[in-house]
């Protein structure tokens, strides 16, 4: 069953099924509705946007109409039309208070009744460049340099809002709209934050992990969303999407964003902005500053081919009143715009007055906004010379066309290059709008009649195939695309009206993400609406990992050299593999890989080279039975031999192990033979006479007395100085009675 909200939306769609019928209506006593422009999701989003003219100031603006009933949304806590109006007023008050060049500027708002239906409306600056969503839905992509410019503007907007405690909470491509200066404005500030269980699928796929777990939105969650948007803008794919909030949350939990080397210096910045832990991300200002630093290593961005009004529309962003004629405004010999981002100030573009119609002659200039940091300053208005009917595009006026730049001056582009960018495309939105306008007054019918007549004549003349190719389905030459990034190639092809098919291949010669070749190849003709296949490098070929364990180091490295893999070595002790052979290997970047898995050519392995068995100490086995001692020594990898001769022990009972040779704690290799000596019990002996003798004589006499030599210090070639048992001195001359098997420590003279 349909919810009340869905019933209200259906009723609205029936009332406004023909937005063209509203053209000419005056709203609020001053705003005359012009051409309708459907927002993000079109009419299904419930809001209609129209171009409008302020009859009091003659400014070209934009107006958005939403039926009051459609704003009733229990999930957002809005249950009645009166509550909906209150929520609308609160949202507009908040959005109106955000004054920044990268945030949609709300000029006015109010209520209106159309065809018996109550609406609320907002009036804002006209943003005719289309949303980033529309841009991407047309198969276009941003290059990394273009994405950097878009990212900086979004960060500026979020930072300005954060300073007054405002969180957007719903950053996604449909909320990012281009002005005719090709720069982004963030729209939708102040909208209610719906609970996670009531988010749309589109909202879910751009939400930060903590938002999907029910945590309130923060500036940090907005930063995560920006990272997702930038990746999609360059690749066409949103990472970790899901068909519900729970699956998207599971996909994103604890996972780093899949940044690519083709992003260049942006990769590291986006990875940090998209960390799964909110505490590890940038603030919007830090994000923008890092993008600015990355700009120093990026190539010059090409103009973004916005999907709204044509390139030479007279609506361009204007600055504050001031320097209309200064030399800085016309300066064209400037450096790379990204080179100046970090030092330029940010020009406010807040509610500017209309540009005078009597602008001096000169270049068409569209100013961009410079980077985060520094103070906001006015840079002066931007103007467009009056259109010459004989040269409506302005291409032959003999002056350069300047697009971009910052407070130090615009950036000039060659008119011929811009003519190519502005090539008429019958499938473009601007051409479709032109044809719709031609419908009024009957001009479309006349044009259609002429085209049909030409086609019929051509067919009757025996040139049917030629008429189809030249009139109904023109062809264009496929440009050279090899070596371009996929995003650059898509943008280059967007003006031809071709479908684009991507096939991934692996290549040793072509960098990841760059075009290897196209079908048809460069120079061939392809009809409009045809399909062009781009073969894009997926990186070097894959190599299967093989077993290397047990091979000699030389044999293993020969295999890796043949496969095109790099390697390093490390030494490890191994109980089974002989010294000098491979005990194992690991891929450091992907330690879970095993034999049979694949890696890209050029990947590095770490070879673990055996140094043989580890050195181990002789275990303590005194006072054990022979069986216990044997088991302990064998467990340590040692060979056991039992001495046939027993020895007295002052502490161990007869029949048990008195000691081992080597002594306990002595480091030995695996396989070393250890002799077990069994105790014969306690036995008293006379301590030998040792005074005046050197080590050799002392050793012989102690062993004959069945005593054990312990720690020896001093010069063994000199005479003995003292002796002790268990730390107690013992006479070297009196020959006292002691227990056999005791340990004697010796000190010799130096």
Phi, psi and omega in degrees: 000145180287140176284161176303324179297317179293324178297317179297318180296317180298320179297318179297318182295327178292319182295318186256032182295341179232081181302335180301332182291343181274350182300133180096345178293139179258123182253136177065018178076005184208345185252110182270123183289134176249222182295136176284144174232110182291136178282172178354282184272012181073206183298333182296342178285347177090352181243142175243137179242134180236147162293146180215157176244127174283109186294341181275331182241350182067019177284145173273115184233191178226143180230138181243128182245132177225130178294138182302318182301328183288341180279351176290116186215093182305329181298332179262009179083015181249108190250342182227161177303322180294320176294326179297318179294319178298316179296320178299314180299319180296318180296315182295319178301317180293311182296323181293334181281350179268106183247104183202146182297341181257010177240137178307129183266116178276118182271320187200166175201167180172198182237152177206151175249125178233124179053038178079002181255135179275130179234155164251152181221154172231143179246131182219172175301148182283119176249094190262009184273359180082160180275163175298330177298314178297320178302310183289324181293342176272012177081010181271158180223154174268141169287162178306322180293321177293319179298325178299316180298315179299316181298320179298316181295321178296316180297322178299316180296313182295323179294318179298319179291320182297329181296335179251017173079023182253131175249133179291303174083359183208050180283120177201168187303327181289346179262007181240112190239137179274137165275176180288354173273008179068018180251150186280141165242135177271126180245162174096010176297140177094351180295145180300143178270108182286148176300154186301326182289349179246014176288146173287163180298324178296319178293321180301317188285355175241011184270146177290156182305319183291330177293319180292343176267003176099003179284142178301151179294145176222172176298331178293321177292328174296320179298318177300316180298321178298319178300317177298317182298317182294322177296316178297321182298330181267331186247339184087001182234138174266123181294145169059043178286163176213164180270005176200169179298322183292318180289322177296320179296318179295322180293330186262345186300118174070010185252137176281150180293142182280077178284154186242151177298336180290347175286347181065219182299345179288337189303310183294323181293314181294322179300317180292319181295334183254028177297143180294332178270122184301326183292342183267356184274166173289161159280165178304320180294315178298320178301311180298319180295322177293323176297320179298316179296323178294332183300331181296339182254007186257153175287164178301131178284140171279158180300142178279127181277088182294157188261002182274226182298158186301167186300326185255026172302142183281359178271107177232154182296140181244152180261197179285158181297149179156236192292089177274337189238359183297154183295331179298330182291332184256000183295134182236349182268080186235167183273178177310127183299327180290335180295339185253002185299322187286344183250345183284152173273167185261113182283125176287140177236065189252112176048056182286153174288160180299149177287134180302145179291336183266055178288144179294160180291152181156191185287155169284122187237125174241112184278143170260171179256134181282192197278173173296147178107152180080181182262157179281129180227159176276141180245002180095160183284165176242141188228165174233129179298154176304144183283130176274120181304331181281344181218069188298334180274345180075015186281340186250018182283351176083011179240150182290155176257127185246125178228134178099205179094189178208207186292348179266356178137158181282171176250130185267147175233150181293133181303326181294321178296321180288331177297321178295316179298329184266012182306136183294133179235112184296344179265000183284161180296320182295322179292322179295322178295323178298319180291325177295320179294325180294337178301319180293129180093356175089001184294327180297320180297321180295314181299319180297320180298318181296315181299316180297318181298316179299316181297318180297315180300317181297318180295316180296332180278004178085014182242040183301315180297318179296320179297319179298316183289322187267333185253310186268333184217074184295156178247158176224157179280133179291125181284168176286120185243343182302134179094343176283157169288161180301319181297317180296318180295318178299317179295322179296324184275345187299333184280351184267346181077021179268151167282148182240127177246132182254128174238125181271133177226158177260143185212139175282332189265330188257133181296152179304132178088355179263156183283130177275312181195176177227159171229118358298161182282165179304135179099338177281159180268141178225130182289150175302142183073004173285174181246130177249132180261126175257125174264113188249136182292130176262008182108183181298160179300159179271145180237133179279135179279132182245165180286131180240351184300134179092344179283156173291160181300319181297318181294320181293316181292330177296320178296316181293321178298318180296324181279353180078028180254146176272165179202153168232167181234154171215145181271138177222151174276140181217133183286337187247320186279131180298154178302138179092350179260166182279119178272342180168178178209163179209148172265107187305321182286338180220074188296346181278351183292144180228182179303134181099338175286168182239151174226162178287150177301135182098352178294160184247137175248153171254118179269128179263109185264127184288138171255011182093185182297154180285149173286137181225152179280152175290127181294157173281120183236004181300141179073009173271162169287164179300319181296316180296316180296319179298315180297319181294318181290319179294324178297333178274005178079025182252154178267136187250132173229135179259126180288137177286342182266130178266156180228146178292153180221135180284346185235339186257134180292155179301139178097344177260171184287125180273319182193176177232158175228111008294162182292156177305139180091348179291128179287129181221161178275163176300138179090358178293142179275130178241127181265130177267129177247124186268143182283141172257006179098187182283147180205132179271139179220161175272133177291131186290161175282122186238349187301133175083358184262154176275179189299318185301316180290319179299316181299314183297317183290324179292321180292322178297330179273009179060039174250154185253134178278128179258237184284134181238127177230162181092188183267113183294344180274355176258175183283155181293142181257317180199166177217154179210152176236123182055036177083359181256127180300148179226143185294140179271354185235333189282346180054061179289164178273132180223169177275134177297150178090357178283158182264130182248125175265137188239144175231127181250156178292155179262000000 
